[in-house]
Tab-separated table of N, CA and C in Angstrom:
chain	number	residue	atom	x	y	z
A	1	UNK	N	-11.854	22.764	-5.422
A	1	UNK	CA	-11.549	21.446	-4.933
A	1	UNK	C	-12.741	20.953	-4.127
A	2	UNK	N	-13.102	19.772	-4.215
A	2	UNK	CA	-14.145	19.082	-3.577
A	2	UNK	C	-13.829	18.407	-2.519
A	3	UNK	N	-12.591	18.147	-2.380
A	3	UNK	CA	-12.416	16.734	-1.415
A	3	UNK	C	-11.966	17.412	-0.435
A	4	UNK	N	-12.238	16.794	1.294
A	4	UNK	CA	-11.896	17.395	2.153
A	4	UNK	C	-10.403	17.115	2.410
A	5	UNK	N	-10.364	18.484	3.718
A	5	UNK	CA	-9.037	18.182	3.876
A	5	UNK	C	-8.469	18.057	4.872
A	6	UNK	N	-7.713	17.144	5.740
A	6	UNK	CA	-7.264	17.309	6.769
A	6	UNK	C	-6.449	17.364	7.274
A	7	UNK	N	-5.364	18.351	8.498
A	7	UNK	CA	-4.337	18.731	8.426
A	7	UNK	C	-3.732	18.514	10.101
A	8	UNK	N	-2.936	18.097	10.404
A	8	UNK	CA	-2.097	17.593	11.259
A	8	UNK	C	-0.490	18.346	11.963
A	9	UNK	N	-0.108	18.645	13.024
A	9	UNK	CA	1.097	18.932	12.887
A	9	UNK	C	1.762	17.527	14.063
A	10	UNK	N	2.839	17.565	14.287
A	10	UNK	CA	3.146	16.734	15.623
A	10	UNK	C	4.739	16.224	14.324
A	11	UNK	N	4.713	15.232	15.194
A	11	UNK	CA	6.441	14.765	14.418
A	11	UNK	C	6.110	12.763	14.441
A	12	UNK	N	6.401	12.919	12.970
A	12	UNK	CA	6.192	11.679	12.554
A	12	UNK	C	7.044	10.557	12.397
A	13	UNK	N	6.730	9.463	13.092
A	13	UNK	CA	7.293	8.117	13.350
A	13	UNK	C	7.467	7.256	11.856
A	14	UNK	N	8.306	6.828	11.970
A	14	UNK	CA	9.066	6.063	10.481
A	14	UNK	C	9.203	4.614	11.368
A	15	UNK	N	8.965	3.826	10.841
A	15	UNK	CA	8.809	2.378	10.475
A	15	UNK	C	9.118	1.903	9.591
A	16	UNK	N	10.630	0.988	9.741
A	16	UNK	CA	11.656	0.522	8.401
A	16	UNK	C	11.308	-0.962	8.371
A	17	UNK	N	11.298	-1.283	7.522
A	17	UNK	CA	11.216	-3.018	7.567
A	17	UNK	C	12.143	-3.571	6.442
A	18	UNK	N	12.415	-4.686	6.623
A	18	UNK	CA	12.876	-5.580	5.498
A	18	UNK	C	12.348	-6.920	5.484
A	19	UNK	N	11.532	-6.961	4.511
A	19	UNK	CA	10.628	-8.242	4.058
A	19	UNK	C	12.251	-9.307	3.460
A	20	UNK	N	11.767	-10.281	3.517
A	20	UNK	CA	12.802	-11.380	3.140
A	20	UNK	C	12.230	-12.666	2.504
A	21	UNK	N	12.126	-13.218	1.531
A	21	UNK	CA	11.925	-14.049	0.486
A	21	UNK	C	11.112	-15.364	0.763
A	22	UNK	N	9.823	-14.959	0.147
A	22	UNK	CA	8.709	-15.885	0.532
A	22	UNK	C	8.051	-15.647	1.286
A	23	UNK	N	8.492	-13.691	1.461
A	23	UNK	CA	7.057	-12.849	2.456
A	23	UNK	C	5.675	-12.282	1.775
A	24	UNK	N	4.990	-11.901	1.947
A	24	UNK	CA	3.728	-11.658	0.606
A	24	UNK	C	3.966	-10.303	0.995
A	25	UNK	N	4.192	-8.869	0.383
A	25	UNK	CA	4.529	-7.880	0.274
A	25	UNK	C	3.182	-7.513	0.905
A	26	UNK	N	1.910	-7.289	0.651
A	26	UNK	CA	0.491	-6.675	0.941
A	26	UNK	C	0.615	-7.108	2.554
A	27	UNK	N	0.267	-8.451	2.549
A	27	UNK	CA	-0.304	-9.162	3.845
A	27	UNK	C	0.959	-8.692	4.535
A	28	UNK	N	1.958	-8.454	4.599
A	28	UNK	CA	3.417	-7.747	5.450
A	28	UNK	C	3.332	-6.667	6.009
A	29	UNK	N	2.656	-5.684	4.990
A	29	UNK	CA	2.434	-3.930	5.503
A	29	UNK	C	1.323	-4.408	6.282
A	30	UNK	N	0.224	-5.438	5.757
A	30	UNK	CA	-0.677	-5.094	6.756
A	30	UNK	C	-0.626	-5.578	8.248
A	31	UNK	N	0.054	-6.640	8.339
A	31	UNK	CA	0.658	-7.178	9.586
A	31	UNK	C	1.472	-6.263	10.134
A	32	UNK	N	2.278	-5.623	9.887
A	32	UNK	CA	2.740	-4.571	10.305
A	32	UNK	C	2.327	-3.399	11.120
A	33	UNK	N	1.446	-2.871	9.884
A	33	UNK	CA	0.191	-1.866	10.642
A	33	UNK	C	-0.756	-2.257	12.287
A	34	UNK	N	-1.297	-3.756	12.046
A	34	UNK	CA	-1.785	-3.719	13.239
A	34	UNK	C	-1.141	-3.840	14.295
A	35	UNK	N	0.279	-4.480	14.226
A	35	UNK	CA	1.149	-4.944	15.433
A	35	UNK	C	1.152	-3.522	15.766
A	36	UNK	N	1.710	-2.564	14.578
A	36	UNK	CA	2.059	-1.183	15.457
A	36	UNK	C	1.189	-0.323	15.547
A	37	UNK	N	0.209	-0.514	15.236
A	37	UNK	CA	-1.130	0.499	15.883
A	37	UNK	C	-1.037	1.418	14.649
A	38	UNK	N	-1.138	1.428	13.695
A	38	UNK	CA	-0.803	2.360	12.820
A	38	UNK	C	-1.916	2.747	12.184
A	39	UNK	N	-2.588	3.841	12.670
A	39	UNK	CA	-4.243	4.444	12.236
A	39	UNK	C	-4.382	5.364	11.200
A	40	UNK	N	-3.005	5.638	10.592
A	40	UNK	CA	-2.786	6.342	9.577
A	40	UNK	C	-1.577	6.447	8.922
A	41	UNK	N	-1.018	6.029	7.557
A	41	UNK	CA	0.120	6.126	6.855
A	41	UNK	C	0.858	6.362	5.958
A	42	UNK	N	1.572	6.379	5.530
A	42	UNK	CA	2.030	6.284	3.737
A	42	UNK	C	3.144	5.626	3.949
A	43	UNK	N	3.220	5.512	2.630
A	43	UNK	CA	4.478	4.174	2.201
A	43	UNK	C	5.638	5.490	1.775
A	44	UNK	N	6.988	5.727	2.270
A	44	UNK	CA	7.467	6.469	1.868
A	44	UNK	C	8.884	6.435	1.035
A	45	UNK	N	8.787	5.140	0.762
A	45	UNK	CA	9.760	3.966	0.538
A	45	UNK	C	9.780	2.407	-0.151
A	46	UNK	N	9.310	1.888	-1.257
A	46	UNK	CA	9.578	0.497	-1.408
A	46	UNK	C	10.108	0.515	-2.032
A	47	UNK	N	11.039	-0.533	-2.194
A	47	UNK	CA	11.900	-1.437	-3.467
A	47	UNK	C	11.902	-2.269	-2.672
A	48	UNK	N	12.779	-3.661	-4.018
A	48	UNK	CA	13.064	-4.844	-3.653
A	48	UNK	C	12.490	-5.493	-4.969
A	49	UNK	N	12.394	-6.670	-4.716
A	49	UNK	CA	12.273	-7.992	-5.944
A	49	UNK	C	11.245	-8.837	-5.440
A	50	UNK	N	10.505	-9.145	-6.532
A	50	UNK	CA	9.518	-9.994	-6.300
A	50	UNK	C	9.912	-11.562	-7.294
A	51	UNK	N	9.642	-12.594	-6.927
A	51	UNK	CA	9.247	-13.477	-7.394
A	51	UNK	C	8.147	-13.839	-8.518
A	52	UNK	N	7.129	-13.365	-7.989
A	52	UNK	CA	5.449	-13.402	-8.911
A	52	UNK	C	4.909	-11.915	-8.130
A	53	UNK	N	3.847	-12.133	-8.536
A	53	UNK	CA	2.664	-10.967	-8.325
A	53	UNK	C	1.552	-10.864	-8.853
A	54	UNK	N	0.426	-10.291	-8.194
A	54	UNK	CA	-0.696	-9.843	-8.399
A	54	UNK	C	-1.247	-8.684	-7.994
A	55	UNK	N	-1.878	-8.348	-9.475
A	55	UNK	CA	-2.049	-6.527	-9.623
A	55	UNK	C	-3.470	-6.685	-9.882
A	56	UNK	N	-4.288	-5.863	-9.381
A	56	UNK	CA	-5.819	-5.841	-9.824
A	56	UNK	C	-5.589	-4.157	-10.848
A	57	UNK	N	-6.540	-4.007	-12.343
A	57	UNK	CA	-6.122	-2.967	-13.234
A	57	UNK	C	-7.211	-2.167	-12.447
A	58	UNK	N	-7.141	-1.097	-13.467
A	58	UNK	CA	-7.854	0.307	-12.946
A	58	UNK	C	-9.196	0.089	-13.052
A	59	UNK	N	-9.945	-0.804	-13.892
A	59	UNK	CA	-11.353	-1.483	-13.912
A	59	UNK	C	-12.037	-1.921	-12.982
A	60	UNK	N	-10.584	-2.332	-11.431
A	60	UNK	CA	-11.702	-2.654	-10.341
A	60	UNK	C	-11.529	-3.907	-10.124
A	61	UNK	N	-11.796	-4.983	-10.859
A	61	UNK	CA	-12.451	-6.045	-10.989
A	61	UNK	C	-11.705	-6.957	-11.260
A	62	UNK	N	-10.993	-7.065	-12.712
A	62	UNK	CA	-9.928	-8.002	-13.045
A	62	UNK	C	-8.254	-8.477	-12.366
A	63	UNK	N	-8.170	-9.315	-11.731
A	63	UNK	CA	-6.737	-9.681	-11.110
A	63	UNK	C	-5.797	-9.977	-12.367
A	64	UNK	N	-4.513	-9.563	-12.169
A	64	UNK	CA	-3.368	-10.212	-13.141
A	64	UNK	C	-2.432	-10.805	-12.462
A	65	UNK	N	-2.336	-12.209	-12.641
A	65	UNK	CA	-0.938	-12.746	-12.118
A	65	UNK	C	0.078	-12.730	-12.998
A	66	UNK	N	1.397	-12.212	-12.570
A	66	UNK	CA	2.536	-11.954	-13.259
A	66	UNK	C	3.780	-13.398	-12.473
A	67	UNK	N	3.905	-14.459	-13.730
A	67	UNK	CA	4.266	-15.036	-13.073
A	67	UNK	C	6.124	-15.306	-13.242
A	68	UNK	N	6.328	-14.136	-13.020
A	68	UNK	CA	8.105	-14.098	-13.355
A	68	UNK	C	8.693	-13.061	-12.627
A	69	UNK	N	9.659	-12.934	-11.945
A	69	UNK	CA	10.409	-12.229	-11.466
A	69	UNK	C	10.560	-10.084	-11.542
A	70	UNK	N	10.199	-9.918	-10.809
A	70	UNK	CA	10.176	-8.134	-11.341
A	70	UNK	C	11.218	-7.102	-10.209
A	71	UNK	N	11.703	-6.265	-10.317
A	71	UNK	CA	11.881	-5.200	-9.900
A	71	UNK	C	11.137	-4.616	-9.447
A	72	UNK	N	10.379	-3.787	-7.807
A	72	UNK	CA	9.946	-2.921	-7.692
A	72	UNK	C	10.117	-1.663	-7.703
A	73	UNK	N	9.770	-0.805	-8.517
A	73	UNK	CA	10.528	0.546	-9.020
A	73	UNK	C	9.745	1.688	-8.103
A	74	UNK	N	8.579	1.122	-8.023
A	74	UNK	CA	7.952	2.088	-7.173
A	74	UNK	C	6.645	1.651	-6.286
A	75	UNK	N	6.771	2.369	-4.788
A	75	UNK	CA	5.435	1.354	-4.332
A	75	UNK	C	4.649	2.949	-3.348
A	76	UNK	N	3.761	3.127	-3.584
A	76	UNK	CA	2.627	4.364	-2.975
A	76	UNK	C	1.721	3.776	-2.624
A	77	UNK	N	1.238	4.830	-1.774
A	77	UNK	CA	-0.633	4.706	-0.843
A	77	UNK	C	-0.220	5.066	0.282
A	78	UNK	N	-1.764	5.221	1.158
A	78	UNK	CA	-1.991	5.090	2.284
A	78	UNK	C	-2.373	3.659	3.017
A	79	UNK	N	-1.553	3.614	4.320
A	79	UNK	CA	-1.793	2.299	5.124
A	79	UNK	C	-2.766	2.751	6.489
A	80	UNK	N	-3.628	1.779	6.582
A	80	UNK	CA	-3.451	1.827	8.065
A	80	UNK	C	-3.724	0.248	8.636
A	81	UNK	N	-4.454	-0.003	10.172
A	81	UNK	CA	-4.305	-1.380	10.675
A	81	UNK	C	-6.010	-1.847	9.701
A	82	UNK	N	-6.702	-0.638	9.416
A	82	UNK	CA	-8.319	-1.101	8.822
A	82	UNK	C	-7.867	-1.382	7.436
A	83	UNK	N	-7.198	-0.387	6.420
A	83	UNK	CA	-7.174	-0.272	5.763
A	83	UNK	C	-5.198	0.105	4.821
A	84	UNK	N	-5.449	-0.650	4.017
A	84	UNK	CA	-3.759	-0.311	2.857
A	84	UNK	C	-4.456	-0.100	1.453
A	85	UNK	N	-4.721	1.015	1.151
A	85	UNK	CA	-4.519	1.022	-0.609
A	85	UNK	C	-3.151	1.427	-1.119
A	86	UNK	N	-2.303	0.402	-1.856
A	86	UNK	CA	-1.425	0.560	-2.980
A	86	UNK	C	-1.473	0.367	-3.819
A	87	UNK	N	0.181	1.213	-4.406
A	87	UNK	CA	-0.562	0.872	-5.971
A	87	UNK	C	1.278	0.764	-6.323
A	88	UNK	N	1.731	-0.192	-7.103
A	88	UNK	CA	2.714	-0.619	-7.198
A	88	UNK	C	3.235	-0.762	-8.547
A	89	UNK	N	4.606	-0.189	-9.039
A	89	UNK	CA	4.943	-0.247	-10.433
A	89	UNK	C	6.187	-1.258	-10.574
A	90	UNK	N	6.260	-2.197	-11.216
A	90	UNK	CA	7.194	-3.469	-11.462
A	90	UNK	C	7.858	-3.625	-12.677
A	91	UNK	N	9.333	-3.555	-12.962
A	91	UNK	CA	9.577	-3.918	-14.167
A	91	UNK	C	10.303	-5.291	-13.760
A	92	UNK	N	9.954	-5.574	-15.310
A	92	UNK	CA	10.189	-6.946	-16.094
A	92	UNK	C	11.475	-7.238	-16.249
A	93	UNK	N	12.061	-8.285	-16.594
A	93	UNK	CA	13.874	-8.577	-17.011
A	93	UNK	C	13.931	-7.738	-18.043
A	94	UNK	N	12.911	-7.882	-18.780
A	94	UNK	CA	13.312	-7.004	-20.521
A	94	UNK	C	13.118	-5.661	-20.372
A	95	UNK	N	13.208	-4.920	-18.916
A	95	UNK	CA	12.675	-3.864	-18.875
A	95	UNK	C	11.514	-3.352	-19.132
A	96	UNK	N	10.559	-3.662	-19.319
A	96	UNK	CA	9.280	-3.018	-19.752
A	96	UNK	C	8.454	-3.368	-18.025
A	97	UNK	N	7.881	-2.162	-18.208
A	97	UNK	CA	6.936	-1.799	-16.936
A	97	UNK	C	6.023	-2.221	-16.824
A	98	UNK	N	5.096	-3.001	-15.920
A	98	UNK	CA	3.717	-2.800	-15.630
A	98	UNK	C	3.666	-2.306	-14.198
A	99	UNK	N	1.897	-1.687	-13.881
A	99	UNK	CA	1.749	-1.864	-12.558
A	99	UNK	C	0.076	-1.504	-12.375
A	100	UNK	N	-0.223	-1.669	-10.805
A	100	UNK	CA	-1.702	-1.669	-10.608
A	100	UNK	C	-1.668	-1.543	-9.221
A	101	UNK	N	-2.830	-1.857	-8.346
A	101	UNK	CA	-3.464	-1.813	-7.140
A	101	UNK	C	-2.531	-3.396	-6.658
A	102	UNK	N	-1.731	-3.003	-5.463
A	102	UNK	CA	-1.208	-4.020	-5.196
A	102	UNK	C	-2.215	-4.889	-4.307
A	103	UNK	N	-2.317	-6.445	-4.737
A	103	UNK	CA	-2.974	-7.487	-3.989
A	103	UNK	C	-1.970	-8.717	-3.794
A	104	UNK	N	-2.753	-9.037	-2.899
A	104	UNK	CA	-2.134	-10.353	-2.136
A	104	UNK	C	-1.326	-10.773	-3.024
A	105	UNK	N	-0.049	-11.875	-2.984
A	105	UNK	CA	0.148	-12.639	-4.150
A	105	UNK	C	1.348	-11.616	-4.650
A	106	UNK	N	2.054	-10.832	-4.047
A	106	UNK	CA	3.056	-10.294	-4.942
A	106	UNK	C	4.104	-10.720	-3.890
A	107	UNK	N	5.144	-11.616	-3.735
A	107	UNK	CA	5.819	-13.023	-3.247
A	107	UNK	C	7.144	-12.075	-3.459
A	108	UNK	N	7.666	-11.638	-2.417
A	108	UNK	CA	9.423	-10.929	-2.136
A	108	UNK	C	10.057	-12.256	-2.607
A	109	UNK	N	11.058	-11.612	-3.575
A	109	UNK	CA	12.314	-12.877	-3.829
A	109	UNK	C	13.282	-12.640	-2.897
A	110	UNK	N	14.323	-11.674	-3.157
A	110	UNK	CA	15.355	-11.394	-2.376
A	110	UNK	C	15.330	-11.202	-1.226
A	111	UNK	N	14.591	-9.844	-1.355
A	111	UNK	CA	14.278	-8.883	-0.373
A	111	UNK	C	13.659	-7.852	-0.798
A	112	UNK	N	12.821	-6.752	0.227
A	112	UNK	CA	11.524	-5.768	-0.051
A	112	UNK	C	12.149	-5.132	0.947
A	113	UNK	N	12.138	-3.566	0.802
A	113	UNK	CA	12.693	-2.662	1.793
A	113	UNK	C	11.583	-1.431	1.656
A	114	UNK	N	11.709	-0.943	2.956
A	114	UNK	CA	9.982	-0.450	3.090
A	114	UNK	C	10.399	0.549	4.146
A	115	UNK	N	9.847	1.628	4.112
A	115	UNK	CA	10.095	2.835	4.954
A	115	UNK	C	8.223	3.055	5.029
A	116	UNK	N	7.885	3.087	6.061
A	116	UNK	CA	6.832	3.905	6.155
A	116	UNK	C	6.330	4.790	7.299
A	117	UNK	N	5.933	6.021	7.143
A	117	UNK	CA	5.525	6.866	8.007
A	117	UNK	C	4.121	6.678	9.061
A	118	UNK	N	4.331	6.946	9.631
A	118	UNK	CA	3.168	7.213	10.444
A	118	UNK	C	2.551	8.478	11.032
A	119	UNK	N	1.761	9.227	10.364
A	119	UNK	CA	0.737	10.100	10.514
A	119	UNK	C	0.083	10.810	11.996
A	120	UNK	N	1.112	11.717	12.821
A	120	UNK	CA	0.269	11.872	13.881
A	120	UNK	C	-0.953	12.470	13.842
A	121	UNK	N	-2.021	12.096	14.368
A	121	UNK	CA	-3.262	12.710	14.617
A	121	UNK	C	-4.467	12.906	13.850
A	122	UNK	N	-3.866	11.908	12.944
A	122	UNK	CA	-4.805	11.172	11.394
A	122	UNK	C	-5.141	9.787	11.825
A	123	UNK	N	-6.491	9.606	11.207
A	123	UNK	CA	-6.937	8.316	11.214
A	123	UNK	C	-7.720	8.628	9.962
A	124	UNK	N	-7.022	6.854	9.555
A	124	UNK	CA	-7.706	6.490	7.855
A	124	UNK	C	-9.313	5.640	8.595
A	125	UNK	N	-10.366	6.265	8.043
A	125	UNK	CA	-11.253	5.698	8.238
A	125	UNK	C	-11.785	4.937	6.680
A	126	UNK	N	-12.925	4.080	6.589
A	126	UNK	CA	-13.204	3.666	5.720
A	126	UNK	C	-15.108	3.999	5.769
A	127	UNK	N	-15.924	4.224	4.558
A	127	UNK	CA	-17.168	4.661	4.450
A	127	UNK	C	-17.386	4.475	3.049
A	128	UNK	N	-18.962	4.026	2.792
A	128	UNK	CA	-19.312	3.932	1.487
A	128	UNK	C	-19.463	5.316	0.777
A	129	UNK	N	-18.953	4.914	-0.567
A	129	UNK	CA	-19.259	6.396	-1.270
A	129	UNK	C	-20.258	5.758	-2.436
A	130	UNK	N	-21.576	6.350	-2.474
A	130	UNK	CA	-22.371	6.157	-3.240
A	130	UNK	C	-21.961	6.737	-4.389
A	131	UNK	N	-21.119	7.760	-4.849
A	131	UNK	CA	-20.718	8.395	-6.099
A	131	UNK	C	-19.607	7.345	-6.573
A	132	UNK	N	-19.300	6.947	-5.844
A	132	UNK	CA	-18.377	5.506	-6.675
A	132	UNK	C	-18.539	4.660	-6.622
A	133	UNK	N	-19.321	4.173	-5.467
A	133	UNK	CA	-20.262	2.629	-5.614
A	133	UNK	C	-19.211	1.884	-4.275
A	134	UNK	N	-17.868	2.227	-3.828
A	134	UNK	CA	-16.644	1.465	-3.714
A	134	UNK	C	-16.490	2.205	-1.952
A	135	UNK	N	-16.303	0.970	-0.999
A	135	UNK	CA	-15.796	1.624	0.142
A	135	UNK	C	-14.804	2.278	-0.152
A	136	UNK	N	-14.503	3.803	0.245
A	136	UNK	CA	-13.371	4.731	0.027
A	136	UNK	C	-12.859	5.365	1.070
A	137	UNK	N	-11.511	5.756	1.282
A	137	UNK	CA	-10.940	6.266	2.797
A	137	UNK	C	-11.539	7.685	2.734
A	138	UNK	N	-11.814	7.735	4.468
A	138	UNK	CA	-11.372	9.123	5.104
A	138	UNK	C	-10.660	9.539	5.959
A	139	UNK	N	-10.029	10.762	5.008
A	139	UNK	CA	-9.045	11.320	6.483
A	139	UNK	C	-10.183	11.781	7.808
A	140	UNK	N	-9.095	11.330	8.807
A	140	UNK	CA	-10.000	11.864	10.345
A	140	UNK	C	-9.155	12.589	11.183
A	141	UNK	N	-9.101	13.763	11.646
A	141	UNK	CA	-8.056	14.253	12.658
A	141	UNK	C	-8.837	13.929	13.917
A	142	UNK	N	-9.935	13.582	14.455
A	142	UNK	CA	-10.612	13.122	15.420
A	142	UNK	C	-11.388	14.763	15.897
A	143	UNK	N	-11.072	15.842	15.128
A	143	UNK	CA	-11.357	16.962	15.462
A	143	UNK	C	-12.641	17.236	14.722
A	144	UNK	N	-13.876	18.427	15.136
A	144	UNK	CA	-15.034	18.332	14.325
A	144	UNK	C	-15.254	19.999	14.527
């Protein structure tokens, strides 16, 4: 294994929310994160319904707006107040799935229900990685 690793004990804080219709799902966690100081996270929990959405694909580069109603079936990543990478899976009325890197633009219909943890003694930092070209997180226990 190449990638480092960093390891934590302490007892971890949960943060429940319920987004409510005509909230932007992204810009929510991240408002979230900074109100509560949240320097390290995971999503341990989404569902709910969206209105529209926007998914950037695995290429990086290209945005997709989905402009019809979906199911969130599944929502992952790490949050913090610098930094949220997700990645979000949505089905369709006809049932069929898509999903991608969640961005701005994915619009709660009903409601969005959201559990997320908070990480004692981790901090998500952010640093260029020249092997991918792409600012990428690091774990930090603040320890060296």
């Amino acid at each position: 294994m190449r990638g480092d690793i960093v390891s934590s004990r302490g007892v971890m804080e949960f943060h429940c929310i319920r987004l409510r219709r005509g909230d932007d799902l992204l810009l929510s966690i991240q408002q979230l994160c900074q109100e509560q100081g949240i320097q390290a996270g995971v999503v341990l929990s989404g569902v709910g319904c969206i209105s529209e959405g926007c998914l950037r694909d695995a290429g990086g580069e290209r945005l997709h707006h989905i402009p019809q109603p979906c199911e969130i079936v599944s929502l992952t990543g790490t949050v913090s107040s610098d930094r949220c990478h997700l990645h979000i899976s949505l089905s369709r009325e006809d049932l069929s799935t898509i999903g991608g890197h969640l961005m701005p633009g994915c619009i709660i219909n009903t409601t969005g229900e959201l559990v997320i943890g908070q990480l004692p003694g981790v901090r998500i930092l952010v640093e260029d990685d020249p092997e991918t070209g792409y600012d990428e997180l690091v774990f930090d226990s603040g320890r060296s």
